[in-house]
mmCIF file of C-alpha atoms in Angstrom:
data_model
loop_
_atom_site.group_PDB
_atom_site.id
_atom_site.type_symbol
_atom_site.label_atom_id
_atom_site.label_comp_id
_atom_site.label_asym_id
_atom_site.label_seq_id
_atom_site.Cartn_x
_atom_site.Cartn_y
_atom_site.Cartn_z
ATOM 1 C CA UNK A 1 48.802 -240.699 137.130
ATOM 2 C CA UNK A 2 52.098 -240.824 135.212
ATOM 3 C CA UNK A 3 52.560 -244.248 133.669
ATOM 4 C CA UNK A 4 52.959 -245.790 137.066
ATOM 5 C CA UNK A 5 54.693 -249.118 137.265
ATOM 6 C CA UNK A 6 54.778 -250.395 140.828
ATOM 7 C CA UNK A 7 56.763 -253.526 141.545
ATOM 8 C CA UNK A 8 55.781 -254.703 144.974
ATOM 9 C CA UNK A 9 56.128 -258.480 144.886
ATOM 10 C CA UNK A 10 58.704 -261.033 143.856
ATOM 11 C CA UNK A 11 61.513 -258.552 143.380
ATOM 12 C CA UNK A 12 64.114 -261.200 144.084
ATOM 13 C CA UNK A 13 67.520 -259.684 144.643
ATOM 14 C CA UNK A 14 66.211 -256.205 145.454
ATOM 15 C CA UNK A 15 63.896 -257.594 148.105
ATOM 16 C CA UNK A 16 66.625 -259.796 149.555
ATOM 17 C CA UNK A 17 69.144 -256.955 149.632
ATOM 18 C CA UNK A 18 66.784 -254.574 151.343
ATOM 19 C CA UNK A 19 65.353 -257.238 153.707
ATOM 20 C CA UNK A 20 62.094 -255.421 153.935
ATOM 21 C CA UNK A 21 59.428 -258.037 153.453
ATOM 22 C CA UNK A 22 58.907 -261.654 154.320
ATOM 23 C CA UNK A 23 61.813 -261.836 156.775
ATOM 24 C CA UNK A 24 60.810 -259.149 159.238
ATOM 25 C CA UNK A 25 60.206 -261.300 162.333
ATOM 26 C CA UNK A 26 63.916 -262.126 162.960
ATOM 27 C CA UNK A 27 64.860 -258.485 162.392
ATOM 28 C CA UNK A 28 62.250 -257.179 164.777
ATOM 29 C CA UNK A 29 63.104 -259.784 167.428
ATOM 30 C CA UNK A 30 66.760 -258.774 167.217
ATOM 31 C CA UNK A 31 65.966 -255.065 167.294
ATOM 32 C CA UNK A 32 63.912 -255.526 170.466
ATOM 33 C CA UNK A 33 67.091 -256.517 172.324
ATOM 34 C CA UNK A 34 69.137 -253.593 171.062
ATOM 35 C CA UNK A 35 69.228 -249.943 172.058
ATOM 36 C CA UNK A 36 67.275 -247.784 169.619
ATOM 37 C CA UNK A 37 69.266 -245.986 166.954
ATOM 38 C CA UNK A 38 69.767 -242.262 167.545
ATOM 39 C CA UNK A 39 67.260 -240.162 165.643
ATOM 40 C CA UNK A 40 69.008 -237.446 163.658
ATOM 41 C CA UNK A 41 68.794 -235.501 160.428
ATOM 42 C CA UNK A 42 65.826 -236.181 158.192
ATOM 43 C CA UNK A 43 64.631 -238.877 160.586
ATOM 44 C CA UNK A 44 64.382 -236.349 163.406
ATOM 45 C CA UNK A 45 62.721 -233.795 161.134
ATOM 46 C CA UNK A 46 59.709 -236.040 160.621
ATOM 47 C CA UNK A 47 59.588 -237.810 164.003
ATOM 48 C CA UNK A 48 56.245 -237.792 165.812
ATOM 49 C CA UNK A 49 55.954 -237.469 169.581
ATOM 50 C CA UNK A 50 54.474 -240.922 170.197
ATOM 51 C CA UNK A 51 54.401 -244.359 168.677
ATOM 52 C CA UNK A 52 51.165 -246.024 167.592
ATOM 53 C CA UNK A 53 49.753 -248.737 169.872
ATOM 54 C CA UNK A 54 49.099 -251.016 166.895
ATOM 55 C CA UNK A 55 51.189 -251.867 163.809
ATOM 56 C CA UNK A 56 51.507 -248.986 161.379
ATOM 57 C CA UNK A 57 50.596 -251.118 158.358
ATOM 58 C CA UNK A 58 48.912 -254.556 158.229
ATOM 59 C CA UNK A 59 51.219 -257.554 158.414
ATOM 60 C CA UNK A 60 50.049 -258.773 155.014
ATOM 61 C CA UNK A 61 50.642 -255.412 153.311
ATOM 62 C CA UNK A 62 53.533 -255.452 150.860
ATOM 63 C CA UNK A 63 55.317 -252.137 151.184
ATOM 64 C CA UNK A 64 56.374 -250.636 147.833
ATOM 65 C CA UNK A 65 60.124 -250.751 147.299
ATOM 66 C CA UNK A 66 60.303 -249.541 143.712
ATOM 67 C CA UNK A 67 58.015 -247.186 141.830
ATOM 68 C CA UNK A 68 58.895 -245.978 138.349
ATOM 69 C CA UNK A 69 57.307 -243.263 136.238
ATOM 70 C CA UNK A 70 58.463 -241.515 133.095
ATOM 71 C CA UNK A 71 59.874 -238.603 135.091
ATOM 72 C CA UNK A 72 61.231 -240.194 138.268
ATOM 73 C CA UNK A 73 61.591 -243.339 140.298
ATOM 74 C CA UNK A 74 61.099 -243.935 144.015
ATOM 75 C CA UNK A 75 63.245 -246.209 146.186
ATOM 76 C CA UNK A 76 63.698 -246.517 149.975
ATOM 77 C CA UNK A 77 66.335 -244.322 151.572
ATOM 78 C CA UNK A 78 69.352 -246.244 152.831
ATOM 79 C CA UNK A 79 73.145 -246.221 153.091
ATOM 80 C CA UNK A 80 73.615 -246.790 149.367
ATOM 81 C CA UNK A 81 71.954 -243.416 148.752
ATOM 82 C CA UNK A 82 73.859 -241.455 151.395
ATOM 83 C CA UNK A 83 75.975 -239.511 148.903
ATOM 84 C CA UNK A 84 73.257 -238.626 146.426
ATOM 85 C CA UNK A 85 70.884 -237.702 149.261
ATOM 86 C CA UNK A 86 73.534 -235.558 150.966
ATOM 87 C CA UNK A 87 74.234 -233.712 147.737
ATOM 88 C CA UNK A 88 70.537 -232.988 147.230
ATOM 89 C CA UNK A 89 69.707 -231.507 150.627
ATOM 90 C CA UNK A 90 73.017 -229.688 151.029
ATOM 91 C CA UNK A 91 72.257 -227.859 147.774
ATOM 92 C CA UNK A 92 69.099 -226.436 149.339
ATOM 93 C CA UNK A 93 69.796 -225.745 153.018
ATOM 94 C CA UNK A 94 67.972 -222.420 153.376
ATOM 95 C CA UNK A 95 65.115 -223.573 151.142
ATOM 96 C CA UNK A 96 64.487 -226.715 153.207
ATOM 97 C CA UNK A 97 64.781 -224.905 156.530
ATOM 98 C CA UNK A 98 61.939 -222.644 155.404
ATOM 99 C CA UNK A 99 59.729 -225.086 153.515
ATOM 100 C CA UNK A 100 60.293 -228.463 155.167
ATOM 101 C CA UNK A 101 61.670 -228.467 158.704
ATOM 102 C CA UNK A 102 60.771 -224.872 159.684
ATOM 103 C CA UNK A 103 63.967 -224.779 161.736
ATOM 104 C CA UNK A 104 67.746 -224.648 161.373
ATOM 105 C CA UNK A 105 68.185 -228.109 162.909
ATOM 106 C CA UNK A 106 68.184 -229.815 159.498
ATOM 107 C CA UNK A 107 69.749 -229.432 157.114
ATOM 108 C CA UNK A 108 72.708 -227.275 158.172
ATOM 109 C CA UNK A 109 76.171 -226.624 156.784
ATOM 110 C CA UNK A 110 77.998 -228.720 159.404
ATOM 111 C CA UNK A 111 76.441 -232.096 158.575
ATOM 112 C CA UNK A 112 79.270 -234.595 158.124
ATOM 113 C CA UNK A 113 79.492 -237.689 155.956
ATOM 114 C CA UNK A 114 79.191 -239.757 159.135
ATOM 115 C CA UNK A 115 76.049 -237.844 160.140
ATOM 116 C CA UNK A 116 74.549 -238.463 156.715
ATOM 117 C CA UNK A 117 75.297 -242.170 156.898
ATOM 118 C CA UNK A 118 73.765 -242.528 160.372
ATOM 119 C CA UNK A 119 70.656 -240.805 159.110
ATOM 120 C CA UNK A 120 70.373 -243.256 156.235
ATOM 121 C CA UNK A 121 70.914 -246.221 158.553
ATOM 122 C CA UNK A 122 68.134 -244.939 160.831
ATOM 123 C CA UNK A 123 65.713 -244.542 157.930
ATOM 124 C CA UNK A 124 66.572 -248.010 156.609
ATOM 125 C CA UNK A 125 65.979 -249.570 160.042
ATOM 126 C CA UNK A 126 62.604 -247.871 160.371
ATOM 127 C CA UNK A 127 61.623 -249.088 156.921
ATOM 128 C CA UNK A 128 62.766 -252.620 157.648
ATOM 129 C CA UNK A 129 60.839 -252.661 160.919
ATOM 130 C CA UNK A 130 57.773 -251.154 159.205
ATOM 131 C CA UNK A 131 57.503 -248.248 161.645
ATOM 132 C CA UNK A 132 57.888 -245.556 158.956
ATOM 133 C CA UNK A 133 58.847 -245.382 155.300
ATOM 134 C CA UNK A 134 61.253 -242.862 153.784
ATOM 135 C CA UNK A 135 61.792 -242.713 150.040
ATOM 136 C CA UNK A 136 64.216 -240.961 147.719
ATOM 137 C CA UNK A 137 62.773 -239.416 144.567
ATOM 138 C CA UNK A 138 65.418 -240.026 141.920
ATOM 139 C CA UNK A 139 65.789 -239.205 138.255
ATOM 140 C CA UNK A 140 64.834 -242.206 136.073
ATOM 141 C CA UNK A 141 68.503 -243.220 135.746
ATOM 142 C CA UNK A 142 69.052 -242.907 139.513
ATOM 143 C CA UNK A 143 71.924 -240.458 139.165
ATOM 144 C CA UNK A 144 70.331 -237.534 141.011
ATOM 145 C CA UNK A 145 67.928 -237.107 143.909
ATOM 146 C CA UNK A 146 65.086 -234.667 143.246
ATOM 147 C CA UNK A 147 63.601 -234.897 146.743
ATOM 148 C CA UNK A 148 62.180 -237.268 149.371
ATOM 149 C CA UNK A 149 58.830 -238.559 150.614
ATOM 150 C CA UNK A 150 58.130 -239.748 154.177
ATOM 151 C CA UNK A 151 55.206 -241.900 155.320
ATOM 152 C CA UNK A 152 54.839 -242.273 159.083
ATOM 153 C CA UNK A 153 52.192 -242.848 161.776
ATOM 154 C CA UNK A 154 49.908 -240.052 162.919
ATOM 155 C CA UNK A 155 49.509 -239.126 166.577
ATOM 156 C CA UNK A 156 46.477 -237.017 165.725
ATOM 157 C CA UNK A 157 43.143 -238.794 165.996
ATOM 158 C CA UNK A 158 41.278 -239.221 162.731
ATOM 159 C CA UNK A 159 44.367 -239.815 160.589
ATOM 160 C CA UNK A 160 46.034 -243.152 159.835
ATOM 161 C CA UNK A 161 49.250 -241.700 158.473
ATOM 162 C CA UNK A 162 51.192 -238.490 157.922
ATOM 163 C CA UNK A 163 52.967 -237.818 154.643
ATOM 164 C CA UNK A 164 55.581 -235.126 154.139
ATOM 165 C CA UNK A 165 57.836 -234.426 151.201
ATOM 166 C CA UNK A 166 60.496 -232.039 149.987
ATOM 167 C CA UNK A 167 62.271 -231.237 146.746
ATOM 168 C CA UNK A 168 65.481 -229.340 146.120
ATOM 169 C CA UNK A 169 65.413 -225.589 145.475
ATOM 170 C CA UNK A 170 66.020 -226.089 141.753
ATOM 171 C CA UNK A 171 63.195 -228.625 141.524
ATOM 172 C CA UNK A 172 60.893 -226.370 143.527
ATOM 173 C CA UNK A 173 61.570 -223.434 141.200
ATOM 174 C CA UNK A 174 60.835 -225.697 138.234
ATOM 175 C CA UNK A 175 57.395 -226.573 139.637
ATOM 176 C CA UNK A 176 58.179 -230.148 140.638
ATOM 177 C CA UNK A 177 57.008 -229.732 144.233
ATOM 178 C CA UNK A 178 53.358 -229.283 143.271
ATOM 179 C CA UNK A 179 53.615 -232.024 140.648
ATOM 180 C CA UNK A 180 55.123 -234.503 143.108
ATOM 181 C CA UNK A 181 52.574 -233.670 145.797
ATOM 182 C CA UNK A 182 49.665 -234.368 143.444
ATOM 183 C CA UNK A 183 51.261 -237.647 142.413
ATOM 184 C CA UNK A 184 51.924 -238.730 146.025
ATOM 185 C CA UNK A 185 48.303 -238.059 147.015
ATOM 186 C CA UNK A 186 47.180 -240.385 144.232
ATOM 187 C CA UNK A 187 49.788 -242.972 145.197
ATOM 188 C CA UNK A 188 48.569 -243.025 148.784
ATOM 189 C CA UNK A 189 44.994 -243.553 147.648
ATOM 190 C CA UNK A 190 45.832 -246.271 145.156
ATOM 191 C CA UNK A 191 48.606 -248.337 146.716
ATOM 192 C CA UNK A 192 48.552 -247.811 150.491
ATOM 193 C CA UNK A 193 46.115 -249.158 153.133
ATOM 194 C CA UNK A 194 45.254 -245.847 154.806
ATOM 195 C CA UNK A 195 41.714 -244.492 155.087
ATOM 196 C CA UNK A 196 42.807 -240.933 155.824
ATOM 197 C CA UNK A 197 46.217 -239.324 155.358
ATOM 198 C CA UNK A 198 47.377 -235.987 156.767
ATOM 199 C CA UNK A 199 49.549 -233.679 154.677
ATOM 200 C CA UNK A 200 50.794 -231.011 157.124
ATOM 201 C CA UNK A 201 51.787 -227.742 155.525
ATOM 202 C CA UNK A 202 49.768 -228.630 152.452
ATOM 203 C CA UNK A 203 46.216 -229.934 152.859
ATOM 204 C CA UNK A 204 46.402 -228.861 156.528
ATOM 205 C CA UNK A 205 48.052 -225.574 157.479
ATOM 206 C CA UNK A 206 50.875 -225.813 159.994
ATOM 207 C CA UNK A 207 49.112 -223.831 162.722
ATOM 208 C CA UNK A 208 46.142 -226.191 162.674
ATOM 209 C CA UNK A 209 48.338 -229.278 162.609
ATOM 210 C CA UNK A 210 50.640 -228.084 165.386
ATOM 211 C CA UNK A 211 47.606 -227.343 167.575
ATOM 212 C CA UNK A 212 46.202 -230.823 166.943
ATOM 213 C CA UNK A 213 49.524 -232.462 167.832
ATOM 214 C CA UNK A 214 49.802 -230.379 171.018
ATOM 215 C CA UNK A 215 46.231 -231.227 172.018
ATOM 216 C CA UNK A 216 46.935 -234.922 171.498
ATOM 217 C CA UNK A 217 50.033 -234.732 173.690
ATOM 218 C CA UNK A 218 48.044 -232.996 176.414
ATOM 219 C CA UNK A 219 45.356 -235.688 176.330
ATOM 220 C CA UNK A 220 47.945 -238.436 176.585
ATOM 221 C CA UNK A 221 49.709 -236.673 179.457
ATOM 222 C CA UNK A 222 46.406 -236.265 181.306
ATOM 223 C CA UNK A 223 45.554 -239.919 180.768
ATOM 224 C CA UNK A 224 48.954 -240.995 182.098
ATOM 225 C CA UNK A 225 48.496 -238.721 185.098
ATOM 226 C CA UNK A 226 45.177 -240.352 185.952
ATOM 227 C CA UNK A 227 46.783 -243.798 185.793
ATOM 228 C CA UNK A 228 49.446 -242.754 188.255
#
């Protein structure tokens, strides 16, 4: 581990600004009466096909909102990071299409500032509602985004969560992708409540993972058909 300094509790202004812990009930009650936000961009790139039947994380679990190491810091994605996030992924379009999304849907050259902002608003809402957690990996001074990490529910039986991550082309060439992955695996074990985490495209090859997801969808469809 790299001099990890996790600040989960009593973060005062940061916690209040982000409204991510302690005050979730009013937010969730309000969200239940609103139409769901459109899923685009990075949010769409990591969306699973179904939602879990039970809460993703325990109600008493304090979700990390700031992690600092000697080489980087981690903070939740949100509107205040729209510009730095946009700059990072737009610098690596072809790289991310091949290594992260496996498609040309995201990122692409025609993403607008408005698109980027909507994406950040979607990720912030998911974080606030504790349905998934998207983080920016920033330089220690916060001036540049090196990549992102996403923690979201698994639809494949046997896994509590799915974790995916990306880094820019420059960071990948410098070896940061492997370094960040090793660190994230340790972070999940140490500071998150999951018994088993899936890392598609890394610990699990994509063909195996895609087959498992498809099989799960087929089982759910069959179960729904029997009900009807």
